Coordinates of C-alpha atoms in Angstrom, one line a residue:
Chain A
M1 CA 150.9 154.5 68.7
G2 CA 149.2 151.2 69.7
Q3 CA 149.8 149.7 73.1
D4 CA 146.4 150.5 74.5
V5 CA 145.6 149.2 78.0
D6 CA 142.5 147.4 79.0
Q7 CA 142.2 148.4 82.5
G8 CA 140.1 146.2 84.7
F9 CA 139.6 145.3 88.4
T10 CA 136.9 144.2 90.7
V11 CA 136.0 145.7 94.0
D12 CA 134.5 143.6 96.8
F13 CA 131.8 145.4 98.9
K14 CA 130.6 143.8 102.1
F15 CA 128.5 145.1 104.9
P16 CA 126.4 143.6 107.7
V17 CA 122.8 144.5 108.2
Y18 CA 121.7 144.0 111.8
F19 CA 118.2 143.7 113.2
T20 CA 118.1 144.6 116.8
Q21 CA 116.1 146.3 119.6
N22 CA 117.4 149.2 121.7
I23 CA 120.7 149.7 120.0
F24 CA 122.2 152.0 122.7
S25 CA 121.4 149.9 125.7
V26 CA 124.8 149.3 127.3
Q27 CA 124.2 145.5 127.1
N28 CA 123.8 145.7 123.3
S29 CA 127.1 145.1 121.7
I30 CA 125.9 145.4 118.1
F31 CA 127.0 149.0 117.4
S32 CA 130.4 148.4 119.0
D33 CA 130.7 145.1 117.0
A34 CA 129.8 147.0 113.8
V35 CA 132.4 149.7 114.2
R36 CA 135.1 147.3 115.3
R37 CA 134.5 144.5 112.8
L38 CA 137.7 145.2 110.7
E39 CA 139.9 146.5 113.5
P40 CA 138.8 145.0 116.8
D41 CA 141.6 146.4 118.8
K42 CA 141.6 150.0 117.8
R43 CA 139.9 152.9 119.6
H44 CA 137.5 154.2 117.0
R45 CA 136.4 157.8 116.6
V46 CA 132.7 158.3 115.7
L47 CA 130.7 161.4 114.8
F48 CA 126.9 161.1 114.9
I49 CA 124.5 163.0 112.6
I50 CA 121.0 162.8 113.9
D51 CA 117.5 163.6 112.4
E52 CA 116.0 166.4 114.6
N53 CA 112.6 164.6 114.4
V54 CA 114.2 161.5 116.0
I55 CA 115.8 163.6 118.8
Q56 CA 112.4 165.1 119.5
S57 CA 110.5 161.9 119.7
H58 CA 113.3 160.2 121.6
P59 CA 114.3 162.7 124.4
D60 CA 116.6 160.1 126.1
L61 CA 118.5 159.2 122.9
L62 CA 121.4 161.6 123.4
S63 CA 122.0 160.6 127.0
S64 CA 121.9 156.9 126.2
L65 CA 124.3 157.4 123.4
E66 CA 126.8 159.1 125.7
R67 CA 126.3 156.4 128.3
Y68 CA 126.9 153.8 125.6
F69 CA 130.2 155.4 124.6
S70 CA 131.4 156.1 128.1
S71 CA 130.8 152.4 129.0
N72 CA 133.1 151.4 126.0
P73 CA 136.0 153.9 126.5
E74 CA 138.6 151.3 125.3
F75 CA 137.1 151.0 121.8
L76 CA 134.7 153.9 121.2
E77 CA 135.2 157.7 121.3
L78 CA 132.7 160.4 120.5
I79 CA 134.4 163.0 118.2
S80 CA 132.0 165.7 119.5
P81 CA 128.3 166.0 120.5
P82 CA 126.0 164.8 117.6
I83 CA 125.2 167.1 114.8
P84 CA 121.4 167.6 114.4
V85 CA 119.9 168.0 110.9
P86 CA 116.4 168.9 110.0
G87 CA 114.3 165.8 109.1
G88 CA 112.0 165.3 106.1
E89 CA 112.4 165.9 102.4
S90 CA 113.2 169.6 102.8
V91 CA 116.8 168.7 103.9
K92 CA 117.3 167.2 100.4
N93 CA 116.2 170.4 98.6
D94 CA 119.1 172.8 99.3
F95 CA 122.8 172.2 98.7
K96 CA 123.6 174.4 101.6
H97 CA 122.8 171.5 104.0
V98 CA 125.4 169.5 102.3
L99 CA 128.1 172.2 102.5
R100 CA 127.2 173.0 106.1
L101 CA 127.5 169.3 107.2
A102 CA 130.8 169.0 105.2
E103 CA 132.2 172.0 107.0
E104 CA 131.3 170.4 110.4
I105 CA 133.0 167.2 109.3
S106 CA 136.1 169.2 108.3
E107 CA 136.2 171.3 111.5
R108 CA 135.8 168.2 113.7
G109 CA 138.8 166.5 112.0
V110 CA 136.8 163.5 110.8
D111 CA 139.1 161.6 108.4
R112 CA 139.1 158.3 106.4
Q113 CA 140.0 156.4 109.6
S114 CA 137.0 157.8 111.5
F115 CA 133.3 156.8 111.4
L116 CA 130.1 158.7 110.7
A117 CA 126.9 157.2 112.2
V118 CA 123.7 158.6 110.8
I119 CA 120.4 158.2 112.7
G120 CA 117.3 159.2 110.8
G121 CA 114.6 158.7 108.2
G122 CA 115.2 158.2 104.5
A123 CA 115.7 161.8 103.7
V124 CA 118.3 162.5 106.4
L125 CA 120.1 159.2 105.5
D126 CA 120.1 160.2 101.8
M127 CA 121.5 163.6 102.5
A128 CA 124.1 162.7 105.2
C129 CA 125.3 159.6 103.3
F130 CA 125.8 161.8 100.2
V131 CA 128.0 164.1 102.3
S132 CA 129.9 161.2 103.7
A133 CA 130.4 159.8 100.2
I134 CA 132.0 163.0 98.8
C135 CA 134.2 164.0 101.8
H136 CA 137.7 162.5 101.8
R137 CA 136.5 160.3 98.9
G138 CA 134.2 158.5 101.2
I139 CA 134.1 158.2 105.0
R140 CA 133.0 154.9 106.6
T141 CA 129.4 155.3 107.6
I142 CA 127.0 153.3 109.8
R143 CA 123.4 153.8 108.8
I144 CA 120.8 153.6 111.5
P145 CA 117.4 154.1 109.8
T146 CA 114.4 155.0 111.9
T147 CA 111.4 154.7 109.7
V148 CA 109.6 151.7 108.2
L149 CA 110.6 152.7 104.7
S150 CA 114.2 153.4 105.4
Q151 CA 114.6 150.2 107.5
A152 CA 112.9 148.1 104.9
D153 CA 114.2 149.7 101.7
S154 CA 116.4 152.8 101.1
G155 CA 118.5 152.5 104.3
V156 CA 119.8 149.0 103.5
G157 CA 120.7 149.9 99.9
V158 CA 123.7 151.5 98.3
K159 CA 122.3 154.8 97.1
N160 CA 122.3 158.3 98.5
G161 CA 121.3 161.7 97.1
I162 CA 119.8 165.1 97.3
N163 CA 117.5 166.9 94.9
G164 CA 118.8 169.6 92.5
F165 CA 117.5 172.0 89.9
G166 CA 114.0 170.7 90.5
K167 CA 115.0 167.1 89.9
K168 CA 114.6 164.3 92.5
N169 CA 118.0 162.9 93.5
F170 CA 119.8 164.9 90.8
F171 CA 122.9 164.7 93.0
G172 CA 124.0 161.4 94.5
T173 CA 126.3 158.4 94.4
F174 CA 126.4 154.6 94.8
V175 CA 128.3 154.0 98.0
P176 CA 127.6 151.0 100.2
P177 CA 127.5 151.7 104.0
F178 CA 130.0 150.2 106.4
A179 CA 127.1 148.6 108.3
V180 CA 123.3 149.1 108.8
I181 CA 121.6 148.7 112.1
N182 CA 117.8 148.4 112.2
D183 CA 116.5 149.1 115.6
S184 CA 112.8 148.2 116.0
L185 CA 112.4 150.6 119.0
F186 CA 112.4 153.5 116.5
I187 CA 109.5 152.0 114.7
D188 CA 107.4 151.7 117.8
T189 CA 107.3 155.5 118.3
L190 CA 106.1 156.3 114.7
S191 CA 102.6 157.5 114.0
H192 CA 100.1 155.1 112.7
R193 CA 100.2 156.9 109.3
D194 CA 104.0 156.6 109.1
K195 CA 103.9 152.9 110.0
L196 CA 101.4 152.2 107.2
A197 CA 103.2 154.3 104.6
G198 CA 106.1 151.8 104.5
L199 CA 103.9 148.9 103.5
A200 CA 103.8 150.1 99.9
E201 CA 107.5 149.2 99.3
A202 CA 106.8 145.7 100.7
V203 CA 104.0 145.2 98.2
K204 CA 106.3 146.4 95.4
V205 CA 109.3 144.2 96.3
A206 CA 107.0 141.2 96.9
L207 CA 105.5 141.7 93.4
I208 CA 108.9 141.8 91.8
R209 CA 110.8 139.2 93.8
D210 CA 108.7 136.9 96.0
R211 CA 105.2 135.5 95.3
E212 CA 105.2 133.8 98.8
F213 CA 105.8 137.1 100.6
F214 CA 103.0 138.6 98.5
G215 CA 100.7 135.9 99.8
Y216 CA 101.8 136.6 103.4
I217 CA 101.0 140.3 103.0
E218 CA 97.6 139.4 101.6
Q219 CA 96.8 137.0 104.4
N220 CA 98.0 139.4 107.1
A221 CA 96.6 142.6 105.5
A222 CA 94.1 143.2 108.3
L223 CA 96.8 142.7 110.9
L224 CA 99.3 144.9 109.1
A225 CA 96.7 147.6 108.6
T226 CA 96.5 147.9 112.4
A227 CA 100.3 148.2 112.5
D228 CA 100.6 145.1 114.7
R229 CA 104.1 145.1 116.2
D230 CA 105.2 141.5 115.2
A231 CA 103.7 141.8 111.7
M232 CA 105.4 145.1 111.2
N233 CA 108.8 143.7 112.3
Y234 CA 108.4 140.7 110.1
H235 CA 107.5 142.6 107.0
I236 CA 110.3 145.1 107.5
R237 CA 112.9 142.3 107.8
R238 CA 111.5 140.4 104.8
T239 CA 111.3 143.5 102.6
A240 CA 114.9 144.4 103.6
E241 CA 116.1 140.9 102.9
L242 CA 114.5 141.0 99.4
H243 CA 115.9 144.4 98.7
L244 CA 119.4 143.2 99.8
Q245 CA 119.0 140.0 97.8
H246 CA 118.1 142.0 94.7
I247 CA 121.1 144.2 94.9
R248 CA 123.4 141.2 95.6
T249 CA 122.1 139.0 92.8
S250 CA 121.0 141.5 90.1
G251 CA 124.6 141.5 88.7
D252 CA 124.4 145.3 88.5
P253 CA 124.3 146.8 91.9
F254 CA 125.5 150.2 90.8
E255 CA 123.0 150.3 87.9
F256 CA 125.4 150.7 85.0
G257 CA 122.8 149.2 82.7
S258 CA 119.4 150.7 82.2
A259 CA 117.2 148.1 84.0
R260 CA 115.8 149.4 87.2
P261 CA 113.1 147.0 88.4
L262 CA 113.1 148.4 91.9
D263 CA 111.8 151.6 90.4
F264 CA 108.5 150.0 89.7
G265 CA 105.8 152.5 90.8
H266 CA 108.4 155.2 91.4
W267 CA 108.0 157.4 88.3
V268 CA 104.4 158.3 89.3
A269 CA 105.4 158.4 93.0
H270 CA 108.2 161.0 92.4
K271 CA 105.9 163.2 90.3
M272 CA 103.1 163.0 92.9
E273 CA 105.4 163.9 95.7
S274 CA 106.6 167.1 94.1
M275 CA 103.0 168.0 92.9
T276 CA 101.7 167.7 96.5
E277 CA 104.8 169.4 97.8
H278 CA 105.5 166.3 100.0
S279 CA 102.2 166.5 101.9
L280 CA 101.9 163.0 100.5
R281 CA 104.3 160.5 102.2
H282 CA 106.8 158.7 99.8
G283 CA 105.2 155.4 100.7
E284 CA 101.7 156.7 100.0
A285 CA 102.8 158.0 96.7
V286 CA 104.5 154.6 95.9
A287 CA 101.2 152.8 96.6
I288 CA 99.5 155.0 94.0
G289 CA 102.5 154.5 91.7
V290 CA 102.3 150.7 92.0
A291 CA 98.6 150.9 91.3
V292 CA 99.1 153.0 88.2
D293 CA 102.0 150.9 86.9
S294 CA 99.9 147.7 87.5
V295 CA 96.9 149.1 85.6
Y296 CA 99.3 150.2 82.8
S297 CA 100.9 146.7 82.7
M298 CA 97.4 145.3 82.3
R299 CA 96.6 147.6 79.5
M300 CA 99.9 146.7 77.8
G301 CA 98.9 143.0 78.2
F302 CA 101.6 142.0 80.7
L303 CA 99.3 141.5 83.6
Q304 CA 95.8 139.9 83.7
A305 CA 92.8 141.7 85.0
A306 CA 92.4 139.4 87.9
E307 CA 96.0 139.9 89.0
T308 CA 95.7 143.6 88.7
E309 CA 92.5 143.6 90.8
R310 CA 94.3 141.5 93.4
I311 CA 97.1 144.1 93.7
L312 CA 94.7 147.1 93.9
C313 CA 92.6 145.2 96.5
L314 CA 95.6 144.5 98.7
L315 CA 96.8 148.1 98.6
E316 CA 93.3 149.2 99.7
H317 CA 93.1 146.6 102.4
L318 CA 96.4 147.9 103.8
G319 CA 94.7 151.3 104.1
F320 CA 96.0 153.2 101.1
T321 CA 93.9 155.7 99.3
L322 CA 94.4 155.1 95.6
W323 CA 92.1 157.5 93.9
Chain B
M1 CA 115.9 139.4 116.8
G2 CA 118.7 137.6 115.0
Q3 CA 118.6 136.9 111.3
D4 CA 121.3 139.5 110.4
V5 CA 122.3 139.7 106.8
D6 CA 125.9 139.7 105.5
Q7 CA 125.5 141.7 102.4
G8 CA 128.2 141.3 99.8
F9 CA 128.8 141.7 96.1
T10 CA 131.5 142.5 93.7
V11 CA 131.5 145.2 91.0
D12 CA 133.6 144.8 87.9
F13 CA 135.2 148.0 86.6
K14 CA 136.7 148.0 83.1
F15 CA 137.9 150.9 80.9
P16 CA 140.2 151.2 78.0
V17 CA 143.1 153.6 78.0
Y18 CA 144.1 154.6 74.5
F19 CA 147.3 156.2 73.3
T20 CA 146.8 158.1 70.0
Q21 CA 147.7 161.2 68.0
N22 CA 145.3 163.8 66.7
I23 CA 142.1 162.4 68.3
F24 CA 139.7 164.6 66.3
S25 CA 141.1 163.9 62.9
V26 CA 138.1 162.5 61.0
Q27 CA 140.2 159.4 60.1
N28 CA 140.8 158.6 63.8
S29 CA 138.0 156.3 65.1
I30 CA 139.3 156.0 68.7
F31 CA 136.9 158.5 70.2
S32 CA 133.9 157.0 68.4
D33 CA 135.0 153.5 69.3
A34 CA 135.4 154.5 73.0
V35 CA 131.9 155.9 73.1
R36 CA 130.3 153.1 71.2
R37 CA 132.1 150.2 72.9
L38 CA 129.1 148.9 74.9
E39 CA 126.3 149.9 72.5
P40 CA 127.8 150.1 69.0
D41 CA 124.5 150.7 67.2
K42 CA 123.1 153.5 69.2
R43 CA 123.4 157.2 68.5
H44 CA 125.2 158.6 71.5
R45 CA 124.8 162.1 73.0
V46 CA 128.0 163.7 74.2
L47 CA 128.6 167.0 76.1
F48 CA 132.2 168.3 76.1
I49 CA 133.8 170.2 79.0
I50 CA 137.0 171.9 78.0
D51 CA 139.9 173.6 79.8
E52 CA 140.1 177.2 78.7
N53 CA 143.9 177.0 78.5
V54 CA 143.5 174.1 76.0
I55 CA 141.0 176.1 73.9
Q56 CA 143.5 179.0 73.8
S57 CA 146.5 177.0 72.8
H58 CA 144.5 174.9 70.3
P59 CA 142.4 177.5 68.3
D60 CA 141.3 174.8 65.8
L61 CA 140.1 172.3 68.5
L62 CA 136.4 173.4 68.5
S63 CA 136.1 173.3 64.8
S64 CA 137.8 169.9 64.4
L65 CA 135.5 168.6 67.2
E66 CA 132.4 169.8 65.3
R67 CA 133.8 168.3 62.0
Y68 CA 134.5 165.0 63.8
F69 CA 130.9 164.8 65.0
S70 CA 129.3 165.9 61.8
S71 CA 131.3 163.2 59.9
N72 CA 129.8 160.6 62.3
P73 CA 126.1 161.7 62.5
E74 CA 124.9 158.1 62.7
F75 CA 126.5 157.4 66.0
L76 CA 127.6 160.7 67.6
E77 CA 125.6 163.8 68.5
L78 CA 126.9 166.9 70.3
I79 CA 124.4 167.8 73.0
S80 CA 125.5 171.5 72.8
P81 CA 128.6 173.6 72.2
P82 CA 131.3 172.6 74.6
I83 CA 131.4 174.2 78.1
P84 CA 134.6 176.0 78.8
V85 CA 136.0 175.9 82.4
P86 CA 139.0 177.9 83.8
G87 CA 142.2 175.8 83.8
G88 CA 144.6 175.4 86.7
E89 CA 144.3 174.7 90.4
S90 CA 142.0 177.6 91.1
V91 CA 139.1 175.8 89.5
K92 CA 139.4 173.3 92.4
N93 CA 139.2 176.0 95.1
D94 CA 135.6 177.0 94.9
F95 CA 132.5 174.8 95.1
K96 CA 130.7 177.3 92.9
H97 CA 132.5 175.8 89.8
V98 CA 130.9 172.5 90.7
L99 CA 127.4 173.8 91.1
R100 CA 127.7 175.9 87.9
L101 CA 128.8 172.9 85.9
A102 CA 126.1 170.7 87.5
E103 CA 123.5 173.3 86.5
E104 CA 124.7 173.3 82.9
I105 CA 124.5 169.5 82.9
S106 CA 121.0 169.6 84.2
E107 CA 119.9 172.3 81.8
R108 CA 121.2 170.5 78.8
G109 CA 119.4 167.3 79.7
V110 CA 122.5 165.2 80.2
D111 CA 121.3 161.9 81.7
R112 CA 122.7 158.5 82.7
Q113 CA 122.5 157.4 79.0
S114 CA 124.6 160.4 77.8
F115 CA 128.3 160.9 77.9
L116 CA 130.5 163.7 79.2
A117 CA 133.9 164.1 77.6
V118 CA 136.4 166.2 79.6
I119 CA 139.5 167.7 77.8
G120 CA 142.0 169.4 80.1
G121 CA 144.8 169.3 82.6
G122 CA 144.7 167.5 85.9
A123 CA 142.8 170.2 87.8
V124 CA 140.0 170.5 85.2
L125 CA 139.7 166.7 85.0
D126 CA 139.6 166.4 88.8
M127 CA 136.9 169.0 89.1
A128 CA 134.8 168.0 86.1
C129 CA 135.0 164.3 86.9
F130 CA 133.9 165.1 90.5
V131 CA 130.8 166.8 89.0
S132 CA 130.1 163.9 86.7
A133 CA 130.5 161.5 89.6
I134 CA 127.9 163.2 91.7
C135 CA 125.3 164.0 89.0
H136 CA 122.7 161.3 88.4
R137 CA 124.8 159.1 90.6
G138 CA 127.5 159.1 88.0
I139 CA 127.5 160.0 84.3
R140 CA 129.7 158.0 81.9
T141 CA 132.8 160.1 81.3
I142 CA 135.6 160.0 78.7
R143 CA 138.8 161.6 80.1
I144 CA 141.0 163.3 77.6
P145 CA 144.1 164.6 79.6
T146 CA 146.2 167.2 78.0
T147 CA 149.3 167.5 80.2
V148 CA 152.2 165.2 80.9
L149 CA 151.2 164.7 84.5
S150 CA 147.5 164.0 83.8
Q151 CA 148.3 161.7 80.8
A152 CA 150.9 159.8 82.8
D153 CA 149.2 159.8 86.2
S154 CA 146.1 161.3 87.6
G155 CA 144.1 161.2 84.3
V156 CA 144.3 157.4 84.0
G157 CA 143.4 156.8 87.6
V158 CA 140.1 156.5 89.4
K159 CA 140.1 159.6 91.6
N160 CA 138.6 163.0 91.3
G161 CA 138.2 165.9 93.7
I162 CA 138.2 169.5 94.6
N163 CA 139.7 171.4 97.5
G164 CA 137.5 172.5 100.5
F165 CA 138.0 174.3 103.8
G166 CA 141.7 174.8 103.0
K167 CA 142.2 171.0 102.5
K168 CA 143.6 169.5 99.2
N169 CA 141.0 167.2 97.7
F170 CA 138.7 167.4 100.7
F171 CA 135.8 166.7 98.4
G172 CA 136.1 163.8 95.9
T173 CA 135.1 160.2 95.0
F174 CA 136.6 157.1 93.5
V175 CA 134.9 156.6 90.1
P176 CA 136.6 154.9 87.2
P177 CA 136.2 156.7 83.8
F178 CA 134.3 155.1 80.9
A179 CA 137.5 155.5 78.8
V180 CA 140.7 157.5 78.8
I181 CA 142.3 158.8 75.5
N182 CA 145.8 160.2 75.7
D183 CA 146.6 162.3 72.6
S184 CA 150.3 163.1 72.2
L185 CA 149.5 166.3 70.1
F186 CA 148.4 168.0 73.3
I187 CA 151.8 167.4 74.8
D188 CA 153.6 168.9 71.8
T189 CA 152.2 172.3 72.5
L190 CA 153.1 172.5 76.2
S191 CA 155.8 174.8 77.4
H192 CA 159.2 173.3 78.2
R193 CA 158.7 173.9 81.9
D194 CA 155.3 172.0 81.8
K195 CA 156.8 169.1 79.9
L196 CA 159.5 168.7 82.5
A197 CA 157.2 169.0 85.5
G198 CA 155.6 165.7 84.6
L199 CA 158.8 163.8 84.9
A200 CA 158.7 163.8 88.7
E201 CA 155.7 161.3 88.8
A202 CA 157.7 159.0 86.5
V203 CA 160.6 159.0 88.9
K204 CA 158.2 158.3 91.8
V205 CA 156.3 155.4 90.1
A206 CA 159.6 153.9 88.8
L207 CA 161.0 154.0 92.4
I208 CA 158.0 152.2 93.7
R209 CA 157.2 149.8 90.9
D210 CA 159.9 149.3 88.3
R211 CA 163.7 149.2 88.7
E212 CA 164.1 148.8 85.0
F213 CA 162.1 151.9 84.2
F214 CA 164.2 153.8 86.8
G215 CA 167.3 152.7 84.8
Y216 CA 165.7 153.9 81.6
I217 CA 165.1 157.3 83.1
E218 CA 168.7 157.5 84.4
Q219 CA 170.1 156.5 81.0
N220 CA 167.9 159.0 79.1
A221 CA 168.0 161.8 81.6
A222 CA 169.8 164.2 79.2
L223 CA 167.4 163.4 76.4
L224 CA 164.3 163.8 78.7
A225 CA 165.7 167.0 80.1
T226 CA 165.5 168.5 76.5
A227 CA 161.9 167.2 76.3
D228 CA 162.7 165.0 73.3
R229 CA 159.4 164.0 71.7
D230 CA 159.9 160.2 71.5
A231 CA 161.4 160.0 75.0
M232 CA 158.5 162.1 76.4
N233 CA 155.9 159.8 74.7
Y234 CA 157.7 156.7 76.0
H235 CA 157.9 157.9 79.6
I236 CA 154.3 159.0 79.6
R237 CA 153.1 155.6 78.3
R238 CA 155.3 153.7 80.7
T239 CA 154.3 155.8 83.7
A240 CA 150.6 155.5 82.8
E241 CA 151.0 151.7 82.4
L242 CA 152.7 151.4 85.9
H243 CA 150.1 153.6 87.5
L244 CA 147.3 151.4 85.9
Q245 CA 149.1 148.2 86.9
H246 CA 149.3 149.5 90.5
I247 CA 145.6 150.2 90.7
R248 CA 144.8 146.9 89.0
T249 CA 147.0 144.7 91.2
S250 CA 147.1 146.5 94.5
G251 CA 144.0 144.7 95.7
D252 CA 142.6 148.0 97.0
P253 CA 141.9 150.3 94.1
F254 CA 139.5 152.4 96.2
E255 CA 141.9 152.7 99.1
F256 CA 139.7 151.2 101.8
G257 CA 142.9 150.3 103.7
S258 CA 145.4 152.9 104.8
A259 CA 148.3 152.0 102.6
R260 CA 148.8 154.7 99.9
P261 CA 152.2 154.0 98.3
L262 CA 151.4 156.2 95.3
D263 CA 151.4 159.1 97.8
F264 CA 155.2 158.8 98.1
G265 CA 156.5 162.4 98.0
H266 CA 153.1 163.9 98.1
W267 CA 152.7 165.0 101.7
V268 CA 155.5 167.6 101.2
A269 CA 154.3 168.3 97.7
H270 CA 150.8 169.3 98.8
K271 CA 152.2 171.5 101.6
M272 CA 154.7 173.3 99.2
E273 CA 152.0 173.9 96.6
S274 CA 149.8 175.7 99.1
M275 CA 152.7 177.5 100.7
T276 CA 153.7 178.9 97.2
E277 CA 150.1 179.5 96.3
H278 CA 150.6 177.2 93.3
S279 CA 153.4 179.2 91.7
L280 CA 155.2 175.9 92.0
R281 CA 153.8 173.3 89.6
H282 CA 152.5 170.0 91.1
G283 CA 155.3 168.0 89.4
E284 CA 158.0 170.4 90.6
A285 CA 156.6 170.1 94.2
V286 CA 156.5 166.2 93.8
A287 CA 160.2 166.3 92.8
I288 CA 161.1 168.1 96.0
G289 CA 158.7 165.7 97.9
V290 CA 160.4 162.6 96.5
A291 CA 163.8 164.1 97.4
V292 CA 162.6 164.8 101.0
D293 CA 161.0 161.4 101.5
S294 CA 164.1 159.7 100.1
V295 CA 166.4 161.6 102.5
Y296 CA 163.9 160.8 105.3
S297 CA 163.9 157.1 104.3
M298 CA 167.7 157.1 104.5
R299 CA 167.7 158.7 108.0
M300 CA 165.2 156.0 109.1
G301 CA 167.5 153.4 107.7
F302 CA 165.3 152.1 104.9
L303 CA 167.5 153.5 102.1
Q304 CA 171.3 153.5 101.7
A305 CA 173.2 156.7 101.2
A306 CA 174.3 155.7 97.7
E307 CA 170.7 155.0 96.6
T308 CA 169.5 158.3 98.0
E309 CA 172.3 160.1 96.2
R310 CA 171.3 158.3 93.0
I311 CA 167.7 159.5 93.3
L312 CA 168.7 163.1 94.1
C313 CA 171.2 163.1 91.2
L314 CA 168.6 161.9 88.7
L315 CA 166.0 164.6 89.8
E316 CA 168.7 167.2 89.3
H317 CA 169.8 165.8 85.9
L318 CA 166.2 166.0 84.8
G319 CA 166.3 169.7 85.6
F320 CA 164.5 170.0 88.9
T321 CA 165.6 172.5 91.5
L322 CA 165.5 170.7 94.8
W323 CA 166.8 173.3 97.2

């Protein structure tokens, strides 16, 4: 028969990641800029999906959101009141959350010309972005992460997912967001424990990508352990930048190959999270995972004892319990 | 705050589309070549998902498949016996088929290093490739389409999907296959009606992309209407080539923009399919859709009366009932 075809094409993915404060203040044009960036003159329809935990800790969020939209009637339209979804890992454990959200998207007439905007922690972003990825073959989505970990790490990446058949992220896709907006106000209202939990990913990405940043974390460990505002903001931005840089320059953003350096420390972390039924935060589990993988690297001869000691010391200085 | 990041990267997608005859004859190396093309020295684990209609009309398929694998033990391993799935559009109408197949994939330990191979008509490919796209963030999948329409059109493309909430392809993603293998033996066993149904997409893609091919179809209409073997094979290959070329050169393979020229004739087709509860074949509905869109184009002044007449004549010569 012959005449086989070698099909091939490239797809360009581009999305801005903004760092801002008070995203829905009427003076702040970033959300509007993000939605309008490809079609500045159109009126855009947006449906919000919001983490219930965020709604609870930000009682004025919904009214400022409405005010923001009504002050931009020419370009922005709320499709309906926001859809609240339960926060935390449990929202990733049952496919019924996916189908319920998909049904709401269908009922509200959200199409490929509309936008979804998701406000929440990593679990809510993972679940809602999975839904947006599989409805209408992908709805344009603005991610607005609200935790240290999601602002610094998962929220700025290209993955989504939910758990299935007892396996972490069994379901999921690689779909870049339309834009990411990191608002530091959401970080201010977190508990001390939640602020610290995010530091583990910073240590991980610094170890893999940036010796200088590792030095910064070491020098500022005491300050970071108190969750100092400026130090937190700096480490979130730097961790996010390194994560973005890794995806951009790895040559394999959708992980077609088998190398997954960003998973350093994550095998142990995922196991520990399920073993403790998520009473351990993801970041706390990652800290232990990084410690275990470092000791393992030392035993295998890839890392010297002094270097391993330095990593373990830093994690403890930052306030993590490793044993 | 400043310091926003413009994230951007490109992803290369490449996959071969083979045209062959008797794919699981032990002399035919194409399936093995396809699976081994990136890692020729590894032993590859493969799970088959097969359309029950195909199993019924090819009683020796399962045994030749087993023989093929046992004659290539160094490089090929069957993960388990194939998983049969119901053929036809009904398999796309209930999410339970997706979850059942995903559970089988989980139970059999299929991972991102394994392969799925899907043998079937367009509906089974759409459903099974949707499942493969959302498990483990995408499992490498070999598509083996068995109908005229899927070999010439949907099977060689980058879409998958199932219906939801009464909407055609409400759920779905854009995920290129790892390889496509078109085996002409599957076409030989189709009914006359099913062979003809596929011709509508050929007329559509010829109208959009290739005046010369349109002339070929006109000149060979009588032969095609008898489902002549060589004429069928040629039109399938040419339609597939044009479809692949369109995806490759459109500049927008994942349809981020709103232009969807391949949807010519499809709005009416989708409506008619649901109105007739799929007693009308997709191809038969597309023929009517192309006729309606052509007449509409004429009324809007985009198409001359003589050209419109020529299109309608051709569709009727090919054996389609338009009214």
